Coordinates of C-alpha atoms in Angstrom, one line a residue:
X185 CA 4.3 -31.0 -44.1
X186 CA 4.4 -31.7 -40.5
X187 CA 6.1 -28.3 -39.9
X188 CA 3.0 -26.3 -40.4
X189 CA 1.8 -25.0 -37.0
X190 CA -1.7 -26.4 -36.1
X191 CA -4.6 -24.0 -36.8
X192 CA -5.9 -24.6 -33.3
X193 CA -3.7 -21.7 -32.5
X194 CA -5.4 -19.4 -34.9
X195 CA -8.6 -19.2 -32.8
X196 CA -9.3 -15.6 -31.7
X197 CA -9.4 -14.4 -28.1
X198 CA -11.6 -16.3 -25.7
X199 CA -11.6 -14.6 -22.3
X200 CA -11.1 -16.7 -19.3
X201 CA -14.4 -17.2 -17.2
X202 CA -16.5 -15.7 -20.0
X203 CA -18.7 -18.7 -21.2
X204 CA -21.0 -16.8 -23.5
X205 CA -18.3 -15.0 -25.2
X206 CA -16.3 -18.3 -25.5
X207 CA -19.2 -20.0 -27.2
X208 CA -19.8 -17.3 -29.8
X209 CA -16.1 -17.0 -30.7
X210 CA -15.5 -20.7 -30.7
X211 CA -18.3 -21.4 -33.3
X212 CA -17.5 -18.4 -35.4
X213 CA -13.9 -19.1 -35.4
X214 CA -14.2 -22.7 -36.1
X215 CA -15.8 -21.7 -39.4
X216 CA -13.0 -19.1 -39.9
X217 CA -10.3 -21.7 -39.3
X218 CA -11.7 -23.8 -42.2
X219 CA -11.3 -20.8 -44.5
X220 CA -7.9 -20.0 -43.3
X221 CA -6.4 -23.4 -43.7
X222 CA -5.2 -22.7 -47.1
X223 CA -3.0 -19.9 -45.8
X224 CA -1.4 -21.4 -42.8
X225 CA 1.9 -21.7 -44.4
X226 CA 2.8 -18.4 -42.7
X227 CA 2.7 -19.9 -39.3
X228 CA 6.1 -20.0 -37.5
X229 CA 7.4 -21.9 -34.6
X230 CA 10.5 -21.0 -32.4
X231 CA 11.5 -23.8 -30.1
X232 CA 14.3 -24.0 -27.5
X233 CA 16.4 -26.9 -28.1
X234 CA 19.8 -28.3 -26.6
X235 CA 22.5 -26.6 -28.3
X236 CA 20.1 -24.4 -30.3
X237 CA 19.7 -20.6 -30.4
X238 CA 18.5 -19.1 -27.1
X239 CA 17.4 -15.8 -28.8
X240 CA 16.5 -14.3 -32.1
X241 CA 14.3 -12.1 -34.0
X242 CA 10.9 -12.2 -35.8
X243 CA 8.9 -10.1 -38.0
X244 CA 5.6 -9.9 -39.9
X245 CA 5.2 -12.3 -42.9
X246 CA 5.4 -11.1 -46.5
X247 CA 1.9 -11.9 -48.0
X248 CA 0.3 -11.1 -51.3
X249 CA -3.4 -11.0 -50.9
X250 CA -4.8 -9.2 -53.9
X251 CA -8.4 -10.5 -53.2
X252 CA -8.4 -9.0 -49.7
X253 CA -9.1 -12.4 -48.0
X254 CA -8.8 -13.1 -44.4
X255 CA -5.3 -14.3 -43.6
X256 CA -4.1 -15.4 -40.2
X257 CA -0.6 -16.4 -39.1
X258 CA 0.4 -17.8 -35.8
X259 CA 3.9 -17.5 -34.2
X260 CA 4.5 -19.8 -31.4
X261 CA 7.5 -19.6 -29.1
X262 CA 8.1 -22.7 -26.9
X263 CA 10.8 -22.7 -24.1
X264 CA 12.5 -25.8 -22.7
X265 CA 11.6 -27.1 -19.2
X266 CA 12.8 -24.7 -16.5
X267 CA 12.7 -21.9 -19.1
X268 CA 10.4 -19.1 -20.1
X269 CA 9.9 -17.0 -23.2
X270 CA 10.5 -13.3 -23.3
X271 CA 9.4 -11.3 -26.4
X272 CA 9.9 -7.6 -27.0
X273 CA 8.6 -5.6 -30.1
X274 CA 11.0 -3.2 -31.7
X275 CA 8.7 -2.0 -34.4
X276 CA 4.9 -2.0 -34.7
X277 CA 2.5 -0.3 -37.1
X278 CA -0.5 -2.5 -37.9
X279 CA -3.1 -0.8 -40.1
X280 CA -6.2 -1.5 -38.0
X281 CA -7.6 1.3 -35.9
X282 CA -7.8 0.8 -32.1
X283 CA -9.8 -0.2 -30.2
X284 CA -11.8 -2.0 -32.7
X285 CA -8.8 -3.4 -34.7
X286 CA -11.1 -4.9 -37.6
X287 CA -8.8 -5.2 -40.6
X288 CA -5.4 -5.9 -39.2
X289 CA -4.4 -6.8 -35.6
X290 CA -2.2 -9.0 -33.5
X291 CA -3.5 -11.1 -30.6
X292 CA -1.3 -12.0 -27.8
X293 CA -1.5 -15.2 -25.6
X294 CA 1.2 -15.5 -23.0
X295 CA -0.5 -17.8 -20.5
X296 CA -0.6 -20.9 -22.7
X297 CA -0.3 -23.8 -20.3
X298 CA 0.5 -26.4 -22.9
X299 CA 1.8 -26.1 -26.5
X300 CA -0.8 -28.4 -28.0
X301 CA -3.0 -27.0 -30.8
X302 CA -6.2 -27.3 -28.8
X303 CA -4.9 -25.4 -25.9
X304 CA -5.0 -21.9 -27.2
X305 CA -8.9 -21.7 -27.1
X306 CA -8.6 -22.5 -23.3
X307 CA -5.9 -20.0 -22.7
X308 CA -6.4 -16.5 -21.3
X309 CA -6.4 -13.7 -23.8
X310 CA -3.6 -11.2 -23.4
X311 CA -4.9 -8.5 -25.6
X312 CA -5.5 -7.3 -29.2
X313 CA -3.2 -4.7 -30.7
X314 CA -3.2 -2.5 -33.8
X315 CA -2.1 1.0 -34.8
X316 CA 1.3 2.3 -33.9
X317 CA 1.4 1.3 -30.2
X318 CA 3.0 -2.2 -29.7
X319 CA 2.3 -4.8 -27.0
X320 CA 4.5 -4.3 -24.1
X321 CA 7.2 -6.7 -23.3
X322 CA 5.9 -10.2 -22.4
X323 CA 7.2 -13.0 -20.3
X324 CA 5.4 -16.3 -20.6
X325 CA 3.5 -17.5 -17.4
X326 CA 4.5 -21.1 -18.3
X327 CA 6.7 -22.1 -21.3
X328 CA 4.8 -20.8 -24.3
X329 CA 3.8 -17.5 -26.0
X330 CA 1.6 -17.4 -29.1
X331 CA 1.1 -14.4 -31.4
X332 CA -1.9 -14.6 -33.8
X333 CA -1.5 -12.0 -36.7
X334 CA -4.7 -11.3 -38.7
X335 CA -5.1 -9.1 -41.9
X336 CA -7.4 -8.7 -44.9
X337 CA -5.2 -6.1 -46.6
X338 CA -3.9 -6.7 -50.1
X339 CA -0.3 -7.2 -49.0
X340 CA 2.0 -7.3 -45.9
X341 CA 5.6 -6.7 -45.3
X342 CA 8.1 -7.4 -42.4
X343 CA 8.0 -3.8 -41.3
X344 CA 4.5 -4.2 -39.9
X345 CA 5.9 -5.6 -36.7
X346 CA 9.4 -6.7 -35.7
X347 CA 10.6 -8.0 -32.4
X348 CA 13.2 -10.0 -30.4
X349 CA 12.7 -13.2 -28.5
X350 CA 14.8 -15.1 -26.0
X351 CA 14.5 -18.1 -23.7
X352 CA 15.2 -17.2 -20.1
X353 CA 15.9 -19.1 -16.9
X354 CA 12.8 -19.8 -14.9
X355 CA 14.6 -19.7 -11.5
X356 CA 13.9 -16.1 -10.8
X357 CA 10.2 -16.7 -10.6
X358 CA 10.5 -19.6 -8.2
X359 CA 10.4 -17.6 -5.0
X360 CA 10.1 -20.5 -2.6
X361 CA 8.2 -23.8 -2.3
X362 CA 5.4 -23.7 -4.8
X363 CA 1.8 -24.2 -3.8
X364 CA -0.1 -26.8 -5.8
X365 CA -2.3 -25.7 -8.7
X366 CA -0.9 -22.2 -8.8
X367 CA 1.7 -20.7 -11.1
X368 CA 2.6 -18.0 -8.6
X369 CA 2.0 -18.9 -5.0
X370 CA 4.9 -19.8 -2.8
X371 CA 6.0 -20.3 0.9
X372 CA 9.4 -19.1 1.9
X373 CA 11.0 -20.5 5.0
X374 CA 14.0 -18.7 6.6
X375 CA 15.8 -22.0 6.6
X376 CA 15.5 -22.2 2.9
X377 CA 16.9 -18.8 2.2
X378 CA 17.4 -15.7 4.4
X379 CA 17.0 -13.2 1.7
X380 CA 16.0 -13.2 -2.0
X381 CA 13.9 -11.6 -4.7
X382 CA 10.1 -11.4 -4.9
X383 CA 8.6 -10.7 -8.3
X384 CA 5.2 -10.7 -9.9
X385 CA 4.7 -13.8 -12.1
X386 CA 5.8 -12.3 -15.5
X387 CA 7.8 -9.4 -14.5
X388 CA 9.0 -7.1 -16.2
X389 CA 6.4 -8.2 -18.9
X390 CA 2.9 -7.1 -18.6
X391 CA 1.2 -9.2 -16.0
X392 CA -1.9 -11.4 -16.6
X393 CA -5.4 -10.7 -15.8
X394 CA -7.7 -12.6 -13.4
X395 CA -4.8 -14.1 -11.3
X396 CA -4.2 -14.6 -7.7
X397 CA -0.7 -15.1 -6.3
X398 CA 0.4 -15.5 -2.6
X399 CA 3.9 -15.2 -1.0
X400 CA 4.0 -16.4 2.6
X401 CA 7.2 -15.7 4.5
X402 CA 7.9 -17.7 7.6
X403 CA 10.8 -16.7 9.9
X404 CA 11.9 -18.0 13.4
X405 CA 10.8 -16.5 16.6
X406 CA 12.5 -13.2 17.3
X407 CA 12.9 -12.3 13.6
X408 CA 10.9 -9.9 11.4
X409 CA 10.3 -9.9 7.8
X410 CA 11.3 -7.0 5.6
X411 CA 10.0 -6.4 2.0
X412 CA 11.4 -3.7 -0.2
X413 CA 9.6 -3.2 -3.4
X414 CA 12.2 -1.6 -5.8
X415 CA 9.8 -1.4 -8.8
X416 CA 6.1 -1.3 -8.5
X417 CA 3.8 -0.7 -11.4
X418 CA 0.1 -1.8 -11.2
X419 CA -3.1 -0.7 -12.9
X420 CA -4.5 2.1 -10.8
X421 CA -8.3 1.9 -10.4
X422 CA -8.7 4.4 -7.6
X423 CA -7.5 5.2 -4.2
X424 CA -9.0 2.1 -2.6
X425 CA -7.4 -0.3 -5.3
X426 CA -10.7 -2.0 -6.4
X427 CA -9.0 -3.8 -9.4
X428 CA -5.4 -5.0 -9.4
X429 CA -3.9 -4.8 -6.0
X430 CA -1.1 -6.0 -3.7
X431 CA -2.1 -6.5 0.0
X432 CA 0.4 -7.2 2.8
X433 CA -0.7 -9.0 6.0
X434 CA 1.0 -9.0 9.4
X435 CA 0.6 -12.8 9.8
X436 CA -0.1 -16.1 8.1
X437 CA -3.5 -15.5 6.5
X438 CA -5.5 -12.7 5.0
X439 CA -7.5 -12.5 8.2
X440 CA -4.3 -11.1 9.9
X441 CA -4.0 -7.3 10.4
X442 CA -3.5 -5.4 7.1
X443 CA -0.2 -3.7 6.9
X444 CA -1.1 -2.0 3.5
X445 CA -3.1 -2.1 0.4
X446 CA -1.2 -0.9 -2.7
X447 CA -1.8 -0.2 -6.5
X448 CA -0.7 2.2 -9.1
X449 CA 2.9 3.2 -8.9
X450 CA 4.8 3.2 -5.7
X451 CA 8.1 4.4 -4.7
X452 CA 10.3 3.8 -1.6
X453 CA 7.8 1.1 -0.5
X454 CA 9.4 -0.8 2.3
X455 CA 7.3 -2.9 4.7
X456 CA 8.0 -4.8 8.0
X457 CA 6.1 -7.5 9.7
X458 CA 5.8 -7.0 13.5
X459 CA 6.6 -10.7 14.2
X460 CA 8.1 -13.5 12.2
X461 CA 5.4 -14.2 9.6
X462 CA 4.2 -12.0 6.7
X463 CA 1.8 -12.6 3.8
X464 CA 1.9 -10.8 0.4
X465 CA -1.1 -11.3 -1.9
X466 CA -1.3 -10.1 -5.6
X467 CA -4.7 -10.1 -7.3
X468 CA -5.7 -9.0 -10.8
X469 CA -9.2 -8.7 -12.1
X470 CA -10.5 -10.3 -15.3
X471 CA -11.5 -7.4 -17.6
X472 CA -11.6 -6.7 -21.4
X473 CA -9.5 -3.5 -21.4
X474 CA -5.8 -3.9 -22.4
X475 CA -3.6 -3.1 -19.4
X476 CA 0.2 -3.4 -19.8
X477 CA 1.6 -2.7 -16.3
X478 CA 4.6 -4.7 -15.5
X479 CA 3.9 -5.7 -11.8
X480 CA 6.6 -5.6 -9.1
X481 CA 10.0 -6.6 -8.2
X482 CA 11.6 -6.4 -4.8
X483 CA 13.7 -8.2 -2.1
X484 CA 12.7 -9.9 1.0
X485 CA 14.9 -10.5 4.2
X486 CA 14.5 -12.2 7.6
X487 CA 16.5 -10.6 10.3
X488 CA 16.7 -10.3 14.1
X489 CA 18.3 -6.8 13.7
X490 CA 15.3 -4.9 12.7
X491 CA 14.0 -2.5 15.5
X492 CA 10.8 -3.9 17.0
X493 CA 7.7 -2.0 16.0
X494 CA 6.7 -1.5 19.6
X495 CA 9.3 1.2 19.6
X496 CA 7.2 3.3 17.3
X497 CA 4.6 4.0 19.9
X498 CA 4.4 7.6 21.1
X499 CA 4.9 8.8 24.6
X500 CA 3.0 7.3 27.4
X501 CA 3.7 8.9 30.8
X502 CA 4.6 6.7 33.8
X503 CA 1.8 6.5 36.3
X504 CA -0.8 8.1 34.0
X505 CA -3.3 5.2 33.3
X506 CA -5.9 7.3 31.5
X507 CA -3.3 9.0 29.2
X508 CA -1.7 5.7 28.6
X509 CA -4.9 4.0 27.6
X510 CA -5.8 6.6 25.1
X511 CA -2.3 6.9 23.5
X512 CA -1.9 3.2 23.4
X513 CA -5.1 2.6 21.5
X514 CA -4.5 5.6 19.0
X515 CA -0.9 4.7 18.5
X516 CA -1.5 1.0 17.9
X517 CA -3.4 2.3 14.9
X518 CA -0.7 4.6 14.0
X519 CA 2.0 2.0 14.2
X520 CA 0.2 -0.1 11.6
X521 CA 0.1 2.9 9.3
X522 CA 3.8 3.5 9.8
X523 CA 4.9 0.0 9.2
X524 CA 5.5 0.7 5.6
X525 CA 8.1 3.3 6.5
X526 CA 10.1 1.8 9.2
X527 CA 13.0 1.0 6.9
X528 CA 14.6 4.1 8.5
X529 CA 14.8 2.5 11.9
X530 CA 18.5 2.1 13.1
X531 CA 20.0 0.1 15.8
X532 CA 23.4 0.7 17.5
X533 CA 24.5 -2.2 19.7
X534 CA 27.6 -2.5 21.9
X535 CA 29.4 -5.8 21.0
X536 CA 32.7 -7.3 22.1
X537 CA 35.4 -5.9 19.9
X538 CA 32.9 -3.5 18.2
X539 CA 32.9 0.3 18.2
X540 CA 32.4 2.0 21.6
X541 CA 31.3 5.3 20.0
X542 CA 30.0 6.8 16.7
X543 CA 27.7 9.3 15.2
X544 CA 24.1 9.4 14.1
X545 CA 22.0 11.8 12.0
X546 CA 18.4 12.2 10.7
X547 CA 17.4 10.0 7.8
X548 CA 17.2 11.1 4.2
X549 CA 13.5 10.5 3.3
X550 CA 11.6 11.5 0.1
X551 CA 8.0 11.8 1.1
X552 CA 6.3 13.7 -1.7
X553 CA 2.8 12.8 -0.4
X554 CA 3.4 14.3 3.0
X555 CA 2.5 11.0 4.6
X556 CA 3.3 10.3 8.3
X557 CA 6.8 8.8 8.5
X558 CA 8.4 7.5 11.7
X559 CA 11.9 6.2 12.4
X560 CA 13.2 4.8 15.6
X561 CA 16.9 4.9 16.5
X562 CA 17.9 2.5 19.3
X563 CA 21.1 2.5 21.2
X564 CA 21.8 -0.7 23.3
X565 CA 24.7 -1.0 25.6
X566 CA 26.4 -4.2 26.8
X567 CA 26.0 -5.5 30.4
X568 CA 27.7 -3.1 32.9
X569 CA 27.4 -0.3 30.3
X570 CA 25.2 2.7 29.7
X571 CA 24.6 4.8 26.6
X572 CA 25.4 8.4 26.3
X573 CA 24.1 10.6 23.4
X574 CA 24.8 14.2 22.7
X575 CA 23.3 16.3 19.9
X576 CA 25.6 18.4 17.9
X577 CA 23.0 19.9 15.5
X578 CA 19.3 20.2 15.8
X579 CA 16.7 22.1 13.7
X580 CA 13.5 20.2 13.4
X581 CA 10.7 22.0 11.6
X582 CA 7.9 21.6 14.1
X583 CA 6.9 24.5 16.4
X584 CA 7.3 24.1 20.1
X585 CA 5.6 23.3 22.4
X586 CA 3.0 21.6 20.1
X587 CA 5.6 20.0 17.7
X588 CA 3.0 18.7 15.4
X589 CA 4.5 18.2 12.0
X590 CA 8.1 17.2 12.9
X591 CA 9.6 16.2 16.3
X592 CA 11.8 13.9 18.1
X593 CA 10.6 11.9 21.2
X594 CA 13.3 10.7 23.7
X595 CA 13.2 7.6 25.9
X596 CA 16.2 7.2 28.1
X597 CA 14.6 4.9 30.7
X598 CA 13.9 1.8 28.7
X599 CA 14.4 -1.0 31.0
X600 CA 14.5 -3.8 28.4
X601 CA 15.1 -3.7 24.6
X602 CA 12.1 -5.9 23.8
X603 CA 9.4 -4.5 21.4
X604 CA 6.7 -4.2 24.0
X605 CA 8.7 -2.3 26.5
X606 CA 8.8 1.2 25.1
X607 CA 5.0 1.8 25.8
X608 CA 5.8 1.0 29.4
X609 CA 8.8 3.2 29.5
X610 CA 8.7 6.8 30.8
X611 CA 8.6 9.5 28.2
X612 CA 11.8 11.7 28.2
X613 CA 10.4 14.6 26.3
X614 CA 9.3 15.8 22.8
X615 CA 11.5 18.2 21.0
X616 CA 11.3 20.4 17.8
X617 CA 12.5 23.7 16.6
X618 CA 16.2 24.8 17.0
X619 CA 16.7 23.8 20.7
X620 CA 18.1 20.2 21.0
X621 CA 17.5 17.7 23.8
X622 CA 20.2 17.9 26.4
X623 CA 22.8 15.3 26.8
X624 CA 21.2 11.9 27.8
X625 CA 22.7 9.1 29.8
X626 CA 20.5 5.8 29.9
X627 CA 19.0 4.9 33.2
X628 CA 19.5 1.3 32.3
X629 CA 21.2 0.0 29.1
X630 CA 18.9 1.5 26.3
X631 CA 18.0 4.7 24.8
X632 CA 15.4 5.1 22.0
X633 CA 14.8 8.2 19.8
X634 CA 11.6 8.3 17.8
X635 CA 11.7 10.8 14.9
X636 CA 8.3 11.7 13.3
X637 CA 7.8 13.9 10.2
X638 CA 5.0 14.6 7.6
X639 CA 7.2 16.9 5.6
X640 CA 8.0 16.2 2.0
X641 CA 11.7 15.5 2.6
X642 CA 14.2 15.2 5.3
X643 CA 18.0 15.4 5.3
X644 CA 20.8 14.4 7.8
X645 CA 21.2 18.0 9.0
X646 CA 17.9 18.1 10.7
X647 CA 19.6 16.5 13.7
X648 CA 23.0 15.2 14.3
X649 CA 24.7 13.7 17.3
X650 CA 27.3 11.5 18.9
X651 CA 26.8 8.4 21.0
X652 CA 29.2 6.3 23.2
X653 CA 28.9 3.3 25.4
X654 CA 30.2 4.1 28.9
X655 CA 31.2 2.2 31.9
X656 CA 28.3 1.8 34.5
X657 CA 30.7 1.7 37.5
X658 CA 30.4 5.5 38.3
X659 CA 26.7 5.1 38.9
X660 CA 27.1 2.1 41.4
X661 CA 27.6 4.2 44.5
X662 CA 27.4 1.3 46.9
X663 CA 25.2 -1.8 47.6
X664 CA 22.2 -1.4 45.5
X665 CA 18.7 -1.6 47.0
X666 CA 16.2 -4.1 45.3
X667 CA 13.8 -2.7 42.7
X668 CA 15.5 0.7 42.4
X669 CA 17.9 1.9 39.8
X670 CA 19.4 4.6 42.0
X671 CA 19.2 3.7 45.7
X672 CA 22.3 2.5 47.5
X673 CA 23.8 1.9 51.0
X674 CA 27.5 2.8 51.5
X675 CA 29.3 1.2 54.4
X676 CA 32.7 2.8 55.4
X677 CA 34.2 -0.8 55.3
X678 CA 33.3 -0.8 51.6
X679 CA 34.9 2.5 50.7
X680 CA 35.9 5.3 52.9
X681 CA 35.5 8.0 50.1
X682 CA 34.0 8.1 46.6
X683 CA 31.6 9.9 44.2
X684 CA 27.9 10.5 44.5
X685 CA 26.0 11.3 41.4
X686 CA 22.4 11.5 40.3
X687 CA 21.4 8.5 38.3
X688 CA 22.0 9.8 34.7
X689 CA 24.5 12.7 35.4
X690 CA 25.6 14.7 33.4
X691 CA 22.6 13.8 31.2
X692 CA 19.1 15.3 31.9
X693 CA 17.8 13.4 34.8
X694 CA 14.4 11.4 34.7
X695 CA 11.1 12.6 35.9
X696 CA 9.0 10.8 38.6
X697 CA 12.0 9.1 40.3
X698 CA 13.0 8.6 43.9
X699 CA 16.8 7.8 44.8
X700 CA 18.2 7.2 48.3
X701 CA 21.9 7.2 49.3
X702 CA 22.5 5.9 52.8
X703 CA 25.9 6.4 54.3
X704 CA 26.9 4.4 57.3
X705 CA 30.1 5.0 59.1
X706 CA 31.6 3.6 62.4
X707 CA 31.1 5.1 65.9
X708 CA 33.1 8.3 66.2
X709 CA 33.1 9.0 62.5
X710 CA 31.1 11.7 60.7
X711 CA 29.9 11.8 57.0
X712 CA 30.8 14.6 54.7
X713 CA 29.1 15.4 51.4
X714 CA 30.5 18.0 49.0
X715 CA 28.3 18.8 45.9
X716 CA 30.6 20.0 43.1
X717 CA 28.0 20.3 40.5
X718 CA 24.2 20.9 41.4
X719 CA 21.6 21.7 38.8
X720 CA 18.0 20.9 39.6
X721 CA 14.7 22.3 38.3
X722 CA 13.7 25.3 40.5
X723 CA 10.1 25.3 41.4
X724 CA 10.2 28.0 44.1
X725 CA 12.0 28.7 47.5
X726 CA 10.4 25.6 49.1
X727 CA 11.5 23.2 46.3
X728 CA 8.0 21.8 45.7
X729 CA 9.1 19.8 42.6
X730 CA 12.5 18.3 42.2
X731 CA 14.6 18.3 45.4
X732 CA 17.5 16.8 47.3
X733 CA 17.0 16.4 51.0
X734 CA 19.8 15.6 53.4
X735 CA 18.8 13.9 56.8
X736 CA 21.0 13.6 59.8
X737 CA 20.3 9.9 60.5
X738 CA 19.1 6.6 58.9
X739 CA 15.6 7.6 57.8
X740 CA 13.6 10.6 56.4
X741 CA 12.2 10.9 59.9
X742 CA 15.5 12.2 61.1
X743 CA 16.4 15.8 61.4
X744 CA 16.7 17.6 58.1
X745 CA 20.1 19.1 57.5
X746 CA 18.9 20.8 54.3
X747 CA 16.4 21.0 51.4
X748 CA 17.9 22.0 48.0
X749 CA 16.8 22.6 44.5
X750 CA 17.8 25.0 41.5
X751 CA 21.5 25.6 41.3
X752 CA 23.7 25.4 44.2
X753 CA 27.4 26.4 44.7
X754 CA 29.9 25.4 47.5
X755 CA 27.3 23.1 49.1
X756 CA 29.1 21.1 51.7
X757 CA 27.2 19.2 54.4
X758 CA 28.2 17.2 57.5
X759 CA 26.4 14.6 59.7
X760 CA 26.4 15.1 63.4
X761 CA 27.0 11.4 63.9
X762 CA 28.0 8.4 61.8
X763 CA 25.0 8.0 59.5
X764 CA 23.7 10.3 56.8
X765 CA 20.8 9.9 54.3
X766 CA 20.4 11.7 51.0
X767 CA 17.2 11.5 49.0
X768 CA 16.6 12.8 45.4
X769 CA 13.0 13.1 44.2
X770 CA 11.7 14.3 40.9
X771 CA 8.1 14.8 40.1
X772 CA 6.1 13.4 37.2
X773 CA 5.1 16.3 34.9
X774 CA 4.6 17.0 31.2
X775 CA 7.0 19.9 30.9
X776 CA 10.3 19.2 29.3
X777 CA 13.1 19.8 31.9
X778 CA 16.8 19.3 31.0
X779 CA 18.6 19.8 34.3
X780 CA 21.6 17.5 34.7
X781 CA 21.3 16.6 38.5
X782 CA 24.3 16.6 40.7
X783 CA 27.8 15.2 41.3
X784 CA 29.8 15.3 44.4
X785 CA 32.1 13.4 46.8
X786 CA 31.5 11.7 50.1
X787 CA 33.9 10.9 52.9
X788 CA 33.8 9.2 56.3
X789 CA 36.4 10.5 58.8
X790 CA 37.1 10.7 62.5
X791 CA 39.0 14.1 62.0
X792 CA 36.0 16.3 61.3
X793 CA 35.5 18.6 64.3
X794 CA 32.9 17.2 66.7
X795 CA 29.7 19.2 66.7

């Protein structure tokens, strides 16, 4: 009959890239195949055909073998083009003893490239099984799976092994544009698909040995790539992953910076590229031990909305070159370690027709290993707006002033929202314990909050707050001076009266800042300043730190009307002529200060009594 399966499939396992073992087994099994030809009527073949069954069951053959001769049966499952085979054992109890499996066993071949008889000897061996533990679920790497059952027992029955098979669509395993001569290497361009699945080549079946797969993701300029592994199960050979391993590179090739190296079982594994290209490699070693790990499944996404990794840099103080260099180098290394956990980054952007306010809270993280986790919250206002944030709850578990294990860093002077800008932005303070940062108003259009923890878990109650996007007009006192966010000239012909406020009032004001407010009236007028709220850091009676000075003229060489710091009440000042200058200076220092600055009114008038 032509229906008998070719005995080429009954050859025993020949390991890939093992020439000596292949030769010995080939010779011995060629002799064995001659002896077995008389019993090949137990071979079975399951083929996917148009209109035919897409699934079914199989079981061990019923054999009577009173002489205890060697009997071998090959079950072959062949899928149609664009399909794969899935098999799952529902019962298994072969009478050989693992690991030798001498008298009764089942050999698995799930990487058969072609279904011709001679192909099995060239196919990688997927494992030998006996005893009560079945092979794990298998998905074919190509279109064919072969099971080779051997026994020298006197009889067999269907209960020795039972299982289910089905022919499944291959599309899930086609991640992108395939590379030539590889069953599992792909390039994914954002113009092909913006999001999709990434799976190991035979997931959720046990993955093959001695395999190299690559997944290259290429986005557009300004985008980042996000990979979220939702199931991850590889053989664990040690903390450095010397055997089966997934490596993620921050670029096009494996010479790029390594984002992470992973094996074993992973949870909550989310990775981000720093730019628009990311490479994932999956390598498995050729070894004799049976391993039945299922590999991985996840999703990928290209997006412009992910917070740039430059924001995960720690504080670098303005005008402190040595400290900036040390922190920049150490934190560049830290940012690489933290890339795997930046899924907790959040971005709040003011858009036309969108929300002008909202709430935020700490992320919910599970961090059983106590690893470093860092999350950046970025608030970006529209043009002619600023950001205001106010904390309503705060109880981080670090201990001030060191704040080692859990803290929040504040940046409210970010000039631009590009990735590289945070490291060049003044540091607004590090906070932990029960005392929250005071209200913040952005100096420009952006505020960034960088939350760090190495605790086992976090919850939203660690910090909570409100944000809103507010009109910038209150801070535009007059005609702005170039290259300064808070220096203005006010002419009486522009406005006769108005407000004067420190640059981020009522939020805590920045350090290391110089602001000037020059009021110019007409001849015969005087200028009146009334401070209705005044709250500066008090460094002593001579105000050696943060200070407001008022001069009776155009420059700071004019006569000094007064020097003020700390808290002031009922502070009203007059010029003697038509010009008055107010300066506001804050020093650069490491201590957190949360004073709100000042707010008042100015007025030009001829009615003030002449001095």
